[in-house]
PDB file of C-alpha atoms and ligand atoms in Angstrom:
ATOM      1  CA  MET A 260      13.944  10.891 -16.416  1.00 54.00           C
ATOM      2  CA  PRO A 261      17.617  10.539 -17.994  1.00 73.00           C
ATOM      3  CA  ALA A 262      18.459   6.860 -18.871  1.00 86.00           C
ATOM      4  CA  PRO A 263      21.436   5.666 -17.343  1.00 92.00           C
ATOM      5  CA  SER A 264      24.533   4.680 -19.477  1.00 96.00           C
ATOM      6  CA  PRO A 265      25.909   1.118 -19.736  1.00 98.00           C
ATOM      7  CA  SER A 266      29.289   1.355 -17.955  1.00 96.00           C
ATOM      8  CA  ARG A 267      30.555  -1.734 -20.580  1.00 97.00           C
ATOM      9  CA  SER A 268      28.884  -3.370 -23.348  1.00 97.00           C
ATOM     10  CA  LEU A 269      29.581  -6.338 -25.022  1.00 97.00           C
ATOM     11  CA  ASP A 270      28.744  -8.171 -28.681  1.00 96.00           C
ATOM     12  CA  LEU A 271      28.642 -12.043 -28.132  1.00 96.00           C
ATOM     13  CA  ASP A 272      28.042 -13.330 -31.323  1.00 93.00           C
ATOM     14  CA  GLY A 273      25.606 -10.790 -32.452  1.00 94.00           C
ATOM     15  CA  THR A 274      23.221 -10.313 -29.557  1.00 96.00           C
ATOM     16  CA  PRO A 275      24.156  -6.746 -27.222  1.00 97.00           C
ATOM     17  CA  VAL A 276      25.059  -7.332 -23.864  1.00 98.00           C
ATOM     18  CA  LEU A 277      24.663  -3.701 -21.085  1.00 98.00           C
ATOM     19  CA  ILE A 278      26.513  -3.955 -18.440  1.00 98.00           C
ATOM     20  CA  PHE A 279      25.583  -1.476 -15.440  1.00 98.00           C
ATOM     21  CA  ASP A 280      27.565   0.214 -12.559  1.00 98.00           C
ATOM     22  CA  ASP A 281      24.339  -1.917 -10.531  1.00 98.00           C
ATOM     23  CA  SER A 282      20.728  -3.329 -10.908  1.00 98.00           C
ATOM     24  CA  ALA A 283      19.024   0.234 -10.086  1.00 98.00           C
ATOM     25  CA  ALA A 284      20.563   1.666 -13.340  1.00 98.00           C
ATOM     26  CA  ALA A 285      19.996  -1.075 -15.208  1.00 98.00           C
ATOM     27  CA  CYS A 286      16.332  -1.012 -14.206  1.00 98.00           C
ATOM     28  CA  LEU A 287      15.821   2.652 -14.798  1.00 98.00           C
ATOM     29  CA  ALA A 288      17.610   2.394 -18.428  1.00 98.00           C
ATOM     30  CA  ALA A 289      15.515  -0.893 -18.919  1.00 98.00           C
ATOM     31  CA  ALA A 290      12.128   1.584 -17.827  1.00 98.00           C
ATOM     32  CA  GLU A 291      13.153   4.229 -19.969  1.00 98.00           C
ATOM     33  CA  GLN A 292      13.358   2.193 -23.271  1.00 98.00           C
ATOM     34  CA  ILE A 293      10.442   0.730 -22.440  1.00 98.00           C
ATOM     35  CA  ALA A 294       8.143   3.804 -22.364  1.00 98.00           C
ATOM     36  CA  GLU A 295      10.175   5.109 -25.298  1.00 98.00           C
ATOM     37  CA  LEU A 296       8.797   1.905 -26.921  1.00 98.00           C
ATOM     38  CA  VAL A 297       5.481   2.110 -25.683  1.00 98.00           C
ATOM     39  CA  ARG A 298       5.386   6.456 -27.370  1.00 98.00           C
ATOM     40  CA  SER A 299       6.901   5.212 -30.507  1.00 97.00           C
ATOM     41  CA  ALA A 300       4.752   1.867 -31.192  1.00 97.00           C
ATOM     42  CA  VAL A 301       1.561   4.131 -30.284  1.00 98.00           C
ATOM     43  CA  ALA A 302       2.624   6.720 -32.600  1.00 97.00           C
ATOM     44  CA  ARG A 303       3.180   4.314 -35.102  1.00 96.00           C
ATOM     45  CA  ARG A 304       0.481   2.009 -34.971  1.00 95.00           C
ATOM     46  CA  GLY A 305      -1.863   3.503 -32.336  1.00 97.00           C
ATOM     47  CA  LYS A 306      -1.302   0.805 -29.694  1.00 98.00           C
ATOM     48  CA  ALA A 307       1.899  -1.143 -27.525  1.00 98.00           C
ATOM     49  CA  VAL A 308       1.604  -4.566 -26.890  1.00 98.00           C
ATOM     50  CA  LEU A 309       3.749  -5.495 -24.175  1.00 99.00           C
ATOM     51  CA  GLY A 310       5.099  -9.205 -22.907  1.00 99.00           C
ATOM     52  CA  LEU A 311       5.316  -8.640 -18.717  1.00 99.00           C
ATOM     53  CA  ALA A 312       7.473 -10.606 -16.481  1.00 99.00           C
ATOM     54  CA  THR A 313       7.305 -11.078 -12.265  1.00 98.00           C
ATOM     55  CA  GLY A 314       9.704 -11.778  -9.542  1.00 97.00           C
ATOM     56  CA  GLY A 315      11.805  -9.555  -7.786  1.00 97.00           C
ATOM     57  CA  THR A 316      13.909  -8.304 -11.113  1.00 98.00           C
ATOM     58  CA  PRO A 317      11.716  -5.953 -12.442  1.00 98.00           C
ATOM     59  CA  VAL A 318      10.364  -4.455  -9.772  1.00 98.00           C
ATOM     60  CA  PRO A 319      12.216  -1.187 -10.402  1.00 98.00           C
ATOM     61  CA  VAL A 320      11.381  -1.345 -13.545  1.00 98.00           C
ATOM     62  CA  TYR A 321       7.645  -0.778 -12.945  1.00 99.00           C
ATOM     63  CA  LYS A 322       8.584   1.704 -10.239  1.00 98.00           C
ATOM     64  CA  GLY A 323      10.165   3.447 -13.386  1.00 98.00           C
ATOM     65  CA  LEU A 324       7.257   2.991 -15.643  1.00 98.00           C
ATOM     66  CA  VAL A 325       5.318   4.367 -12.754  1.00 98.00           C
ATOM     67  CA  GLU A 326       7.195   7.057 -11.986  1.00 98.00           C
ATOM     68  CA  GLU A 327       6.735   8.599 -15.655  1.00 98.00           C
ATOM     69  CA  HIS A 328       2.934   7.865 -15.908  1.00 98.00           C
ATOM     70  CA  GLN A 329       2.947  10.096 -12.775  1.00 98.00           C
ATOM     71  CA  GLY A 330       5.070  12.584 -14.761  1.00 98.00           C
ATOM     72  CA  GLY A 331       2.768  12.710 -17.199  1.00 98.00           C
ATOM     73  CA  ARG A 332       5.163  11.174 -19.999  1.00 97.00           C
ATOM     74  CA  LEU A 333       3.725   7.823 -20.505  1.00 98.00           C
ATOM     75  CA  SER A 334       0.221   6.464 -20.840  1.00 98.00           C
ATOM     76  CA  PHE A 335      -1.000   2.902 -21.064  1.00 98.00           C
ATOM     77  CA  ALA A 336      -4.163   4.186 -22.293  1.00 98.00           C
ATOM     78  CA  GLU A 337      -3.993   2.385 -25.797  1.00 98.00           C
ATOM     79  CA  VAL A 338      -1.295  -0.306 -24.364  1.00 98.00           C
ATOM     80  CA  SER A 339      -2.430  -4.240 -23.780  1.00 98.00           C
ATOM     81  CA  THR A 340       0.276  -6.778 -21.654  1.00 99.00           C
ATOM     82  CA  TYR A 341       0.483 -10.571 -21.762  1.00 99.00           C
ATOM     83  CA  ASN A 342       2.161 -11.464 -18.705  1.00 99.00           C
ATOM     84  CA  LEU A 343       4.485 -14.576 -18.865  1.00 99.00           C
ATOM     85  CA  ASP A 344       3.188 -16.867 -16.301  1.00 98.00           C
ATOM     86  CA  GLU A 345       1.435 -17.943 -13.072  1.00 98.00           C
ATOM     87  CA  TYR A 346       1.195 -20.861 -10.941  1.00 98.00           C
ATOM     88  CA  TYR A 347      -1.244 -23.418 -11.358  1.00 98.00           C
ATOM     89  CA  PRO A 348      -3.705 -23.783  -9.566  1.00 98.00           C
ATOM     90  CA  MET A 349      -3.719 -20.417  -8.233  1.00 98.00           C
ATOM     91  CA  SER A 350      -6.378 -17.649  -7.968  1.00 98.00           C
ATOM     92  CA  PRO A 351      -5.900 -14.390  -8.874  1.00 98.00           C
ATOM     93  CA  LEU A 352      -6.526 -12.825  -5.271  1.00 98.00           C
ATOM     94  CA  ASP A 353      -4.168 -14.986  -3.564  1.00 98.00           C
ATOM     95  CA  PRO A 354      -1.608 -12.493  -2.445  1.00 97.00           C
ATOM     96  CA  GLN A 355       1.100 -14.764  -3.735  1.00 97.00           C
ATOM     97  CA  SER A 356      -0.286 -14.807  -7.682  1.00 98.00           C
ATOM     98  CA  TYR A 357       1.276 -12.817  -9.978  1.00 98.00           C
ATOM     99  CA  ARG A 358      -2.032 -11.392 -11.011  1.00 98.00           C
ATOM    100  CA  THR A 359      -1.780  -9.881  -7.583  1.00 98.00           C
ATOM    101  CA  TYR A 360       1.872  -8.750  -7.797  1.00 98.00           C
ATOM    102  CA  MET A 361       0.810  -7.132 -11.180  1.00 98.00           C
ATOM    103  CA  ASP A 362      -1.568  -5.433 -10.142  1.00 98.00           C
ATOM    104  CA  ARG A 363       0.443  -4.097  -6.722  1.00 98.00           C
ATOM    105  CA  HIS A 364       3.402  -3.348  -8.745  1.00 98.00           C
ATOM    106  CA  LEU A 365       1.502  -1.795 -12.194  1.00 98.00           C
ATOM    107  CA  PHE A 366      -2.211  -2.348 -12.475  1.00 98.00           C
ATOM    108  CA  SER A 367      -3.574  -0.530  -9.973  1.00 98.00           C
ATOM    109  CA  LEU A 368      -1.056   2.634 -10.544  1.00 98.00           C
ATOM    110  CA  VAL A 369      -1.312   3.400 -14.153  1.00 98.00           C
ATOM    111  CA  ASP A 370      -4.133   4.051 -16.676  1.00 98.00           C
ATOM    112  CA  LEU A 371      -4.243   0.134 -18.368  1.00 98.00           C
ATOM    113  CA  ALA A 372      -7.696  -0.875 -19.069  1.00 98.00           C
ATOM    114  CA  PRO A 373      -8.233  -3.407 -16.824  1.00 98.00           C
ATOM    115  CA  ASN A 374      -9.612  -5.352 -19.772  1.00 98.00           C
ATOM    116  CA  ARG A 375      -6.173  -5.401 -21.996  1.00 98.00           C
ATOM    117  CA  ALA A 376      -4.360  -6.185 -18.862  1.00 98.00           C
ATOM    118  CA  HIS A 377      -3.932 -10.013 -19.180  1.00 98.00           C
ATOM    119  CA  VAL A 378      -1.850 -12.274 -16.789  1.00 99.00           C
ATOM    120  CA  PRO A 379      -2.317 -16.272 -17.830  1.00 98.00           C
ATOM    121  CA  ASP A 380      -5.257 -17.653 -15.652  1.00 98.00           C
ATOM    122  CA  GLY A 381      -4.780 -19.905 -12.509  1.00 98.00           C
ATOM    123  CA  THR A 382      -8.206 -21.035 -12.510  1.00 98.00           C
ATOM    124  CA  VAL A 383      -9.068 -22.581 -15.366  1.00 98.00           C
ATOM    125  CA  PRO A 384     -10.082 -25.799 -15.045  1.00 98.00           C
ATOM    126  CA  GLU A 385      -7.329 -29.337 -15.524  1.00 97.00           C
ATOM    127  CA  SER A 386      -9.004 -30.177 -18.666  1.00 98.00           C
ATOM    128  CA  ASP A 387      -9.250 -26.755 -20.511  1.00 98.00           C
ATOM    129  CA  LEU A 388      -5.507 -26.129 -19.737  1.00 98.00           C
ATOM    130  CA  GLU A 389      -4.146 -26.957 -23.411  1.00 98.00           C
ATOM    131  CA  ALA A 390      -7.145 -25.190 -24.977  1.00 98.00           C
ATOM    132  CA  TYR A 391      -6.244 -22.052 -22.648  1.00 98.00           C
ATOM    133  CA  GLY A 392      -2.674 -21.590 -23.690  1.00 98.00           C
ATOM    134  CA  ALA A 393      -3.674 -22.167 -26.833  1.00 98.00           C
ATOM    135  CA  SER A 394      -6.234 -18.904 -26.871  1.00 98.00           C
ATOM    136  CA  TYR A 395      -3.268 -17.219 -24.958  1.00 98.00           C
ATOM    137  CA  ASP A 396      -1.033 -17.575 -28.004  1.00 98.00           C
ATOM    138  CA  ARG A 397      -3.470 -16.476 -30.143  1.00 98.00           C
ATOM    139  CA  TRP A 398      -4.828 -13.456 -28.095  1.00 98.00           C
ATOM    140  CA  ILE A 399      -1.319 -12.525 -28.666  1.00 98.00           C
ATOM    141  CA  GLU A 400      -1.117 -12.889 -32.701  1.00 98.00           C
ATOM    142  CA  ALA A 401      -4.147 -10.858 -33.322  1.00 98.00           C
ATOM    143  CA  GLU A 402      -2.933  -8.059 -30.859  1.00 97.00           C
ATOM    144  CA  GLY A 403       0.172  -8.409 -33.959  1.00 97.00           C
ATOM    145  CA  GLY A 404       2.220 -10.132 -31.794  1.00 98.00           C
ATOM    146  CA  LEU A 405       4.485  -8.397 -28.890  1.00 98.00           C
ATOM    147  CA  ASP A 406       6.146  -5.017 -29.348  1.00 98.00           C
ATOM    148  CA  LEU A 407       8.439  -6.029 -26.418  1.00 98.00           C
ATOM    149  CA  GLN A 408       9.243  -8.840 -24.374  1.00 99.00           C
ATOM    150  CA  LEU A 409      10.265  -8.074 -20.627  1.00 99.00           C
ATOM    151  CA  LEU A 410      12.403 -11.101 -18.964  1.00 98.00           C
ATOM    152  CA  GLY A 411      13.998 -12.173 -15.895  1.00 98.00           C
ATOM    153  CA  LEU A 412      16.393 -15.228 -16.193  1.00 98.00           C
ATOM    154  CA  GLY A 413      16.239 -18.200 -13.702  1.00 98.00           C
ATOM    155  CA  ARG A 414      19.357 -19.696 -11.676  1.00 98.00           C
ATOM    156  CA  ASN A 415      18.395 -22.649 -13.707  1.00 98.00           C
ATOM    157  CA  GLY A 416      18.167 -20.378 -17.091  1.00 98.00           C
ATOM    158  CA  HIS A 417      14.894 -20.680 -17.038  1.00 98.00           C
ATOM    159  CA  ILE A 418      12.428 -18.015 -18.802  1.00 98.00           C
ATOM    160  CA  GLY A 419       9.238 -17.453 -17.849  1.00 98.00           C
ATOM    161  CA  PHE A 420       8.354 -20.869 -16.496  1.00 98.00           C
ATOM    162  CA  ASN A 421       9.782 -22.816 -19.593  1.00 98.00           C
ATOM    163  CA  GLU A 422      12.109 -24.761 -17.403  1.00 98.00           C
ATOM    164  CA  PRO A 423      15.346 -26.943 -18.565  1.00 98.00           C
ATOM    165  CA  ALA A 424      14.032 -29.557 -20.773  1.00 98.00           C
ATOM    166  CA  ASP A 425      14.801 -32.797 -22.171  1.00 98.00           C
ATOM    167  CA  LEU A 426      14.001 -31.924 -26.348  1.00 98.00           C
ATOM    168  CA  ASP A 427      14.689 -31.234 -30.070  1.00 98.00           C
ATOM    169  CA  LEU A 428      15.773 -27.660 -30.511  1.00 98.00           C
ATOM    170  CA  ASP A 429      12.847 -27.458 -33.098  1.00 98.00           C
ATOM    171  CA  THR A 430      10.792 -28.376 -30.843  1.00 98.00           C
ATOM    172  CA  ALA A 431      12.051 -26.132 -27.525  1.00 98.00           C
ATOM    173  CA  LEU A 432      11.743 -23.081 -29.926  1.00 98.00           C
ATOM    174  CA  LYS A 433       8.093 -23.521 -30.817  1.00 98.00           C
ATOM    175  CA  LEU A 434       6.811 -24.635 -27.639  1.00 98.00           C
ATOM    176  CA  PRO A 435       3.250 -22.862 -27.036  1.00 98.00           C
ATOM    177  CA  THR A 436       1.556 -21.257 -23.944  1.00 98.00           C
ATOM    178  CA  ARG A 437       0.949 -24.189 -21.663  1.00 98.00           C
ATOM    179  CA  PRO A 438       1.116 -26.349 -18.316  1.00 98.00           C
ATOM    180  CA  VAL A 439       4.083 -27.093 -17.060  1.00 98.00           C
ATOM    181  CA  SER A 440       5.724 -28.653 -14.017  1.00 98.00           C
ATOM    182  CA  LEU A 441       8.383 -26.318 -11.870  1.00 98.00           C
ATOM    183  CA  HIS A 442      11.944 -27.309 -11.692  1.00 98.00           C
ATOM    184  CA  PRO A 443      13.090 -28.183  -8.353  1.00 98.00           C
ATOM    185  CA  THR A 444      15.825 -25.278  -8.514  1.00 97.00           C
ATOM    186  CA  THR A 445      12.440 -22.587  -9.141  1.00 98.00           C
ATOM    187  CA  ILE A 446      10.761 -24.564  -6.334  1.00 98.00           C
ATOM    188  CA  ALA A 447      13.572 -24.087  -3.997  1.00 97.00           C
ATOM    189  CA  ASP A 448      13.731 -20.622  -5.308  1.00 96.00           C
ATOM    190  CA  ALA A 449      10.206 -19.267  -4.782  1.00 97.00           C
ATOM    191  CA  ALA A 450      10.142 -21.140  -0.818  1.00 97.00           C
ATOM    192  CA  GLY A 451      10.797 -17.953   0.910  1.00 97.00           C
ATOM    193  CA  ASP A 452       7.538 -16.131  -0.650  1.00 95.00           C
ATOM    194  CA  PHE A 453       5.259 -19.162  -0.569  1.00 97.00           C
ATOM    195  CA  GLY A 454       6.480 -19.907   3.630  1.00 96.00           C
ATOM    196  CA  GLY A 455       8.725 -23.115   2.715  1.00 97.00           C
ATOM    197  CA  GLU A 456       9.053 -25.708  -0.548  1.00 97.00           C
ATOM    198  CA  ALA A 457       6.380 -27.701   0.936  1.00 97.00           C
ATOM    199  CA  HIS A 458       3.941 -24.599   0.193  1.00 97.00           C
ATOM    200  CA  VAL A 459       4.967 -23.680  -3.534  1.00 97.00           C
ATOM    201  CA  PRO A 460       2.806 -24.821  -6.222  1.00 98.00           C
ATOM    202  CA  ARG A 461       3.950 -27.682  -8.195  1.00 98.00           C
ATOM    203  CA  ARG A 462       2.670 -26.318 -11.624  1.00 98.00           C
ATOM    204  CA  ALA A 463       2.090 -23.312 -13.667  1.00 98.00           C
ATOM    205  CA  LEU A 464       1.078 -21.955 -16.978  1.00 98.00           C
ATOM    206  CA  THR A 465       3.791 -20.339 -18.690  1.00 99.00           C
ATOM    207  CA  MET A 466       4.042 -18.369 -22.530  1.00 99.00           C
ATOM    208  CA  GLY A 467       5.874 -20.518 -24.729  1.00 98.00           C
ATOM    209  CA  THR A 468       8.828 -19.659 -26.649  1.00 98.00           C
ATOM    210  CA  ALA A 469       6.765 -19.339 -29.411  1.00 98.00           C
ATOM    211  CA  SER A 470       5.192 -15.911 -28.446  1.00 98.00           C
ATOM    212  CA  ILE A 471       8.205 -14.815 -26.583  1.00 98.00           C
ATOM    213  CA  LEU A 472      10.707 -15.583 -29.378  1.00 98.00           C
ATOM    214  CA  SER A 473       8.361 -13.995 -31.525  1.00 98.00           C
ATOM    215  CA  ALA A 474       8.638 -10.280 -29.633  1.00 98.00           C
ATOM    216  CA  ARG A 475      10.006  -7.782 -31.835  1.00 98.00           C
ATOM    217  CA  ARG A 476      12.081  -6.710 -28.865  1.00 98.00           C
ATOM    218  CA  ILE A 477      13.389  -8.716 -25.843  1.00 98.00           C
ATOM    219  CA  LEU A 478      14.937  -7.407 -22.942  1.00 98.00           C
ATOM    220  CA  VAL A 479      16.502  -9.475 -20.482  1.00 98.00           C
ATOM    221  CA  LEU A 480      17.684  -8.583 -16.823  1.00 99.00           C
ATOM    222  CA  ALA A 481      19.585 -10.403 -14.420  1.00 99.00           C
ATOM    223  CA  PHE A 482      21.335  -9.312 -11.537  1.00 98.00           C
ATOM    224  CA  GLY A 483      23.556 -10.495  -8.988  1.00 98.00           C
ATOM    225  CA  ALA A 484      26.400 -13.284  -8.935  1.00 98.00           C
ATOM    226  CA  LYS A 485      23.696 -16.268  -8.487  1.00 98.00           C
ATOM    227  CA  LYS A 486      23.024 -15.493 -11.745  1.00 98.00           C
ATOM    228  CA  ALA A 487      26.235 -15.050 -13.183  1.00 98.00           C
ATOM    229  CA  GLU A 488      26.389 -19.073 -14.162  1.00 98.00           C
ATOM    230  CA  ALA A 489      22.856 -18.943 -15.805  1.00 98.00           C
ATOM    231  CA  VAL A 490      24.045 -16.103 -17.606  1.00 98.00           C
ATOM    232  CA  SER A 491      27.205 -17.344 -19.084  1.00 98.00           C
ATOM    233  CA  ARG A 492      25.900 -20.559 -20.062  1.00 98.00           C
ATOM    234  CA  SER A 493      23.078 -18.640 -21.587  1.00 98.00           C
ATOM    235  CA  LEU A 494      25.141 -16.511 -23.903  1.00 98.00           C
ATOM    236  CA  THR A 495      28.236 -18.446 -24.272  1.00 97.00           C
ATOM    237  CA  GLY A 496      27.211 -21.952 -24.128  1.00 97.00           C
ATOM    238  CA  PRO A 497      25.827 -24.170 -26.675  1.00 97.00           C
ATOM    239  CA  MET A 498      22.202 -23.129 -27.408  1.00 98.00           C
ATOM    240  CA  THR A 499      19.676 -26.345 -25.982  1.00 98.00           C
ATOM    241  CA  ALA A 500      16.738 -26.826 -24.475  1.00 98.00           C
ATOM    242  CA  GLN A 501      18.813 -27.527 -21.054  1.00 98.00           C
ATOM    243  CA  VAL A 502      19.211 -24.050 -20.469  1.00 98.00           C
ATOM    244  CA  PRO A 503      15.981 -22.112 -22.163  1.00 98.00           C
ATOM    245  CA  GLY A 504      17.864 -18.569 -21.748  1.00 98.00           C
ATOM    246  CA  SER A 505      20.131 -20.452 -24.422  1.00 98.00           C
ATOM    247  CA  LEU A 506      17.340 -20.076 -27.094  1.00 98.00           C
ATOM    248  CA  LEU A 507      17.479 -16.271 -27.158  1.00 98.00           C
ATOM    249  CA  ARG A 508      20.176 -16.385 -29.272  1.00 97.00           C
ATOM    250  CA  SER A 509      17.734 -17.445 -31.841  1.00 97.00           C
ATOM    251  CA  ALA A 510      16.831 -14.024 -31.661  1.00 97.00           C
ATOM    252  CA  GLY A 511      19.704 -12.544 -32.293  1.00 95.00           C
ATOM    253  CA  SER A 512      19.810  -8.552 -31.992  1.00 96.00           C
ATOM    254  CA  ARG A 513      16.305  -8.288 -31.231  1.00 98.00           C
ATOM    255  CA  VAL A 514      17.566  -9.292 -27.854  1.00 98.00           C
ATOM    256  CA  THR A 515      18.760  -7.159 -25.313  1.00 98.00           C
ATOM    257  CA  TRP A 516      20.845  -8.319 -22.283  1.00 98.00           C
ATOM    258  CA  MET A 517      21.012  -5.769 -19.203  1.00 98.00           C
ATOM    259  CA  LEU A 518      23.176  -6.655 -16.263  1.00 98.00           C
ATOM    260  CA  ASP A 519      24.839  -6.016 -12.925  1.00 98.00           C
ATOM    261  CA  PRO A 520      28.468  -6.419 -13.066  1.00 98.00           C
ATOM    262  CA  ALA A 521      27.881  -9.723 -10.472  1.00 98.00           C
ATOM    263  CA  ALA A 522      25.762 -11.602 -13.019  1.00 98.00           C
ATOM    264  CA  ALA A 523      28.278 -10.340 -16.153  1.00 98.00           C
ATOM    265  CA  ALA A 524      31.172 -11.698 -13.868  1.00 98.00           C
ATOM    266  CA  GLN A 525      31.805 -15.323 -15.851  1.00 98.00           C
ATOM    267  CA  LEU A 526      31.644 -13.563 -19.488  1.00 98.00           C
ATOM    268  CA  PRO A 527      34.228 -12.936 -21.764  1.00 93.00           C
ATOM    269  CA  GLY A 528      36.228  -9.925 -21.812  1.00 79.00           C
TER     270      GLY A 528
HETATM  271  P1  PGA B 180      14.236 -13.254  -9.927  1.00 75.18           P
HETATM  272  O1  PGA B 180      13.162 -14.503 -10.549  1.00 75.18           O
HETATM  273  O2  PGA B 180      13.492 -11.703 -10.866  1.00 75.18           O
HETATM  274  O3  PGA B 180      12.662 -13.177  -8.775  1.00 75.18           O
HETATM  275  O4  PGA B 180      15.166 -13.484  -9.474  1.00 75.18           O
HETATM  276  C1  PGA B 180      13.975 -14.585 -12.437  1.00 75.18           C
HETATM  277  C2  PGA B 180      13.040 -16.052 -12.943  1.00 75.18           C
HETATM  278  O5  PGA B 180      12.680 -16.647 -12.050  1.00 75.18           O
HETATM  279  O6  PGA B 180      12.792 -15.375 -14.016  1.00 75.18           O
END
């Protein structure tokens, strides 16, 4: 699959930003980068460890990866995956669970070993949640860390379910995987999937900023006018826990932003 090239690229304080003709081109380019990274990590160290995202944004990325697999160009036999988040409480069998999303869009369609496909477990008892979050981070660390983290961006700037928060920067950059309360914007944006805001879970488990920001490569995808403000605040505003996407600047050039023109509309240049 020939990877589409960006129509424009920016360097914002050392962070590469690639702007594609449309979201389809950006997703195809992201899928190609991920496939290439898997092939080279497996060749170099015998395995690849991917951090994966859910939501509307990455669906075509998974489609691209499945096509690579079906074409015989990509195997997941030596891949482990760690998803960013899951609603809480949530059964993995629930049609709205992120586990179901991942099964539908990737896991059931490729040769990934079921015991290497990790999604935070929305059935862990309340009293075990903190300890469970700490073990999720330890599993990632024991794998040698994430080779790549795929991220979307919330309208409120969230990454995973690390929501805007009143925290000092030091703390915000080192958050563990943990239970969180969802932000009103996140609940509003999920209302369509759940048949109304009243049915959206109020809580979730999210991978923390510590594991996300330690990834050796981070791809952030954001598309459409509704993301333009969060994109510009993340890339050009102050680095603050109030805009979790801005925390990605601490990872410098390990991060690449991949945007469509509408999401990039409020960026300089
Ligand atoms: P979306 O969500 O891909 O459904 O827009 C992105 C996010 O909230 O991270």
